[in-house]
Short mmCIF file of C-alpha atoms in Angstrom, two decimals:
data_model
loop_
_atom_site.label_atom_id
_atom_site.label_comp_id
_atom_site.label_asym_id
_atom_site.label_seq_id
_atom_site.Cartn_x
_atom_site.Cartn_y
_atom_site.Cartn_z
CA MET A 1 34.80 -120.96 -106.41
CA ARG A 2 32.23 -122.44 -108.75
CA LEU A 3 32.49 -123.41 -112.39
CA GLU A 4 30.22 -122.92 -115.14
CA PRO A 5 30.77 -123.25 -118.90
CA LEU A 6 32.83 -120.85 -120.47
CA SER A 7 31.10 -118.43 -122.93
CA GLN A 8 32.17 -115.34 -124.80
CA SER A 9 30.54 -113.45 -121.72
CA HIS A 10 33.65 -114.45 -120.01
CA HIS A 11 35.68 -112.56 -122.17
CA ALA A 12 36.31 -109.46 -120.68
CA GLY A 13 36.60 -110.36 -117.23
CA LEU A 14 39.04 -112.77 -118.37
CA CYS A 15 41.23 -110.06 -119.89
CA GLU A 16 41.10 -108.50 -116.92
CA ILE A 17 43.02 -111.26 -114.90
CA GLY A 18 44.59 -112.97 -117.88
CA LEU A 19 46.75 -111.24 -119.98
CA VAL A 20 49.71 -111.65 -117.82
CA GLU A 21 52.63 -113.30 -119.62
CA GLU A 22 53.46 -115.89 -116.36
CA LEU A 23 50.48 -117.37 -116.90
CA TRP A 24 50.92 -118.40 -120.21
CA ARG A 25 55.16 -119.47 -119.92
CA TRP A 26 54.00 -123.29 -120.09
CA ILE A 27 51.16 -123.55 -122.42
CA PRO A 28 52.24 -124.10 -125.96
CA LEU A 29 50.35 -121.12 -127.35
CA PRO A 30 50.33 -118.15 -125.01
CA VAL A 31 47.51 -115.68 -124.96
CA ALA A 32 48.74 -111.88 -124.41
CA THR A 33 46.31 -109.74 -126.18
CA ARG A 34 42.50 -109.25 -126.07
CA GLU A 35 42.10 -110.71 -129.36
CA GLN A 36 44.17 -113.76 -128.51
CA MET A 37 41.74 -114.29 -125.31
CA GLN A 38 38.97 -114.09 -128.07
CA ALA A 39 40.42 -116.74 -130.20
CA TYR A 40 41.17 -118.69 -126.96
CA ILE A 41 37.66 -118.77 -126.32
CA GLU A 42 36.55 -119.43 -129.64
CA LEU A 43 38.69 -122.44 -129.79
CA ALA A 44 37.46 -123.76 -126.99
CA LEU A 45 33.82 -123.46 -127.73
CA THR A 46 34.60 -125.06 -130.96
CA GLU A 47 36.13 -128.16 -129.28
CA CYS A 48 33.17 -127.96 -126.82
CA ALA A 49 30.38 -128.45 -130.21
CA ASN A 50 32.77 -131.01 -131.50
CA GLY A 51 32.38 -132.58 -128.42
CA VAL A 52 35.92 -133.19 -127.34
CA SER A 53 36.09 -130.48 -124.59
CA MET A 54 34.05 -128.92 -122.19
CA PRO A 55 35.40 -125.49 -121.05
CA PHE A 56 34.87 -123.89 -117.82
CA ALA A 57 35.42 -120.79 -116.29
CA GLN A 58 36.34 -120.49 -112.57
CA ILE A 59 34.49 -118.01 -110.67
CA GLU A 60 35.20 -116.41 -107.31
CA ARG A 61 32.04 -116.97 -105.44
CA ALA A 62 32.14 -113.62 -103.47
CA THR A 63 32.46 -111.84 -106.14
CA GLY A 64 31.62 -113.23 -109.57
CA ARG A 65 34.54 -112.65 -110.98
CA ALA A 66 36.02 -114.58 -113.39
CA ILE A 67 39.50 -115.70 -112.19
CA GLY A 68 41.08 -118.53 -114.51
CA SER A 69 39.57 -121.12 -116.85
CA THR A 70 39.95 -124.91 -116.79
CA ARG A 71 38.28 -127.66 -119.17
CA TYR A 72 37.79 -131.12 -119.80
CA MET A 73 39.78 -132.17 -122.91
CA ASN A 74 40.57 -135.21 -125.23
CA ILE A 75 37.33 -136.33 -123.98
CA GLU A 76 37.26 -140.47 -125.37
CA LYS A 77 33.60 -141.45 -124.43
CA ASP A 78 33.73 -144.82 -126.00
CA HIS A 79 36.98 -145.53 -123.96
CA ARG A 80 35.42 -143.69 -120.39
CA ARG A 81 38.43 -141.26 -119.97
CA LEU A 82 39.39 -137.61 -120.73
CA GLU A 83 41.85 -135.31 -119.53
CA ILE A 84 41.61 -132.19 -116.92
CA GLY A 85 43.62 -129.51 -118.93
CA ALA A 86 44.17 -125.67 -120.09
CA THR A 87 43.67 -125.02 -116.61
CA TRP A 88 45.17 -121.67 -115.38
CA ILE A 89 43.94 -119.25 -112.47
CA ALA A 90 45.01 -115.63 -112.05
CA PRO A 91 48.32 -114.95 -110.02
CA ALA A 92 45.99 -113.37 -107.04
CA TRP A 93 44.17 -116.41 -106.80
CA GLN A 94 47.36 -118.78 -106.74
CA ARG A 95 48.19 -120.92 -104.07
CA THR A 96 45.11 -120.76 -102.40
CA SER A 97 42.28 -123.33 -102.54
CA ILE A 98 41.11 -122.84 -105.67
CA ASN A 99 42.56 -124.93 -107.95
CA THR A 100 42.58 -127.81 -105.34
CA GLU A 101 38.43 -127.36 -105.04
CA ALA A 102 37.91 -127.20 -109.29
CA LYS A 103 40.21 -130.11 -109.44
CA TYR A 104 38.09 -131.93 -106.87
CA LEU A 105 34.85 -130.84 -108.83
CA LEU A 106 36.04 -131.46 -112.25
CA LEU A 107 37.44 -135.06 -110.72
CA ARG A 108 33.87 -136.10 -108.77
CA HIS A 109 32.06 -135.31 -111.80
CA ALA A 110 34.10 -137.45 -114.35
CA PHE A 111 34.25 -140.42 -112.04
CA GLU A 112 30.34 -140.16 -110.62
CA ASP A 113 28.74 -138.62 -113.38
CA LEU A 114 30.35 -139.35 -116.68
CA GLY A 115 31.65 -142.70 -115.37
CA CYS A 116 34.98 -142.40 -116.14
CA MET A 117 37.66 -144.98 -115.44
CA ARG A 118 40.33 -142.94 -115.88
CA VAL A 119 41.18 -138.84 -115.65
CA GLU A 120 44.48 -137.55 -117.20
CA LEU A 121 46.43 -134.69 -116.21
CA LYS A 122 49.79 -133.36 -118.08
CA THR A 123 51.83 -130.52 -117.68
CA ASP A 124 55.58 -129.29 -119.06
CA SER A 125 58.49 -131.05 -117.50
CA LEU A 126 59.88 -128.06 -116.62
CA ASN A 127 56.68 -126.22 -114.68
CA GLU A 128 57.69 -127.63 -111.14
CA LYS A 129 54.71 -125.44 -109.60
CA SER A 130 52.40 -127.82 -111.55
CA ARG A 131 53.68 -131.20 -111.04
CA ASN A 132 53.55 -130.71 -107.42
CA ALA A 133 50.07 -129.68 -107.58
CA ILE A 134 48.89 -132.40 -109.55
CA LEU A 135 50.43 -135.02 -107.09
CA ARG A 136 49.23 -132.82 -104.04
CA VAL A 137 45.83 -134.14 -105.70
CA GLY A 138 46.54 -137.45 -105.90
CA ALA A 139 47.09 -138.22 -109.51
CA LYS A 140 49.95 -140.68 -109.99
CA GLN A 141 52.99 -139.37 -112.44
CA GLU A 142 53.09 -142.41 -115.23
CA GLY A 143 55.70 -140.89 -117.72
CA ILE A 144 57.37 -138.28 -119.60
CA PHE A 145 56.60 -138.04 -123.65
CA ARG A 146 60.15 -136.82 -124.49
CA ASN A 147 60.08 -133.87 -127.61
CA HIS A 148 56.29 -134.28 -127.18
CA ILE A 149 55.42 -130.67 -128.53
CA LEU A 150 57.19 -127.39 -129.91
CA THR A 151 55.94 -124.34 -127.86
CA SER A 152 55.37 -121.03 -129.11
CA THR A 153 58.94 -119.84 -128.57
CA GLY A 154 60.40 -122.89 -130.86
CA ARG A 155 61.91 -124.54 -127.17
CA VAL A 156 60.76 -128.66 -127.48
CA ARG A 157 58.71 -129.51 -124.55
CA HIS A 158 58.66 -132.68 -122.60
CA THR A 159 55.30 -133.28 -121.46
CA VAL A 160 54.68 -135.03 -118.02
CA TYR A 161 51.52 -137.14 -118.24
CA PHE A 162 49.67 -138.28 -114.81
CA SER A 163 46.21 -140.28 -113.82
CA VAL A 164 43.57 -140.89 -111.57
CA ILE A 165 41.80 -144.08 -112.30
CA ASP A 166 38.30 -145.19 -111.00
CA SER A 167 39.59 -147.55 -108.32
CA GLU A 168 41.88 -144.36 -106.72
CA TRP A 169 38.92 -142.02 -106.76
CA PRO A 170 37.73 -143.08 -103.33
CA GLY A 171 41.02 -142.49 -101.44
CA VAL A 172 41.97 -139.56 -103.64
CA LYS A 173 38.39 -137.88 -102.95
CA ALA A 174 38.63 -138.72 -99.39
CA LYS A 175 41.66 -136.81 -99.00
CA LEU A 176 40.26 -133.67 -101.41
CA GLU A 177 37.74 -133.37 -99.26
CA ARG A 178 39.43 -133.37 -95.28
CA TRP A 179 41.44 -130.26 -97.50
CA LEU A 180 38.83 -128.82 -98.46
CA GLY A 181 37.14 -128.99 -95.18
CA GLN A 182 34.06 -131.09 -96.56
#
């Protein structure tokens, strides 16, 4: 798997694998149509142009096919922190090492190249699969923001916050490298 900057050229490929209702169950604004995927990409690119987001397509190395998306978001350069989020992977690639490898690459770049002192991750409190995956990566749960977001269905979402801080990164990195066989 590799990460490459998200662009409009990924639209068709992301539509092929990403217009699946279950992918967007926990996302406040679901993507169900080609037009909504277009808007999703456009918003990500606008946020990137404004310096608050860096979106990526997740690309399968063997085929060059887009299999998901992730991004740095809520970038706070003055405070040396950012969030890894807006992550989704097509069902055929879930439960593989794809998410672990993407998180490793993003965390490594954040701490070793961007000089972050904190990387945040968050998810819906009801999304047990995501919560467990974030913990497996090595992040620490910090708390739950109650009544945090209204979803597109009107459900009130409680959001679980996690983080990895710079002093934890060497241990997290070693663990991830062992898992990934690096």
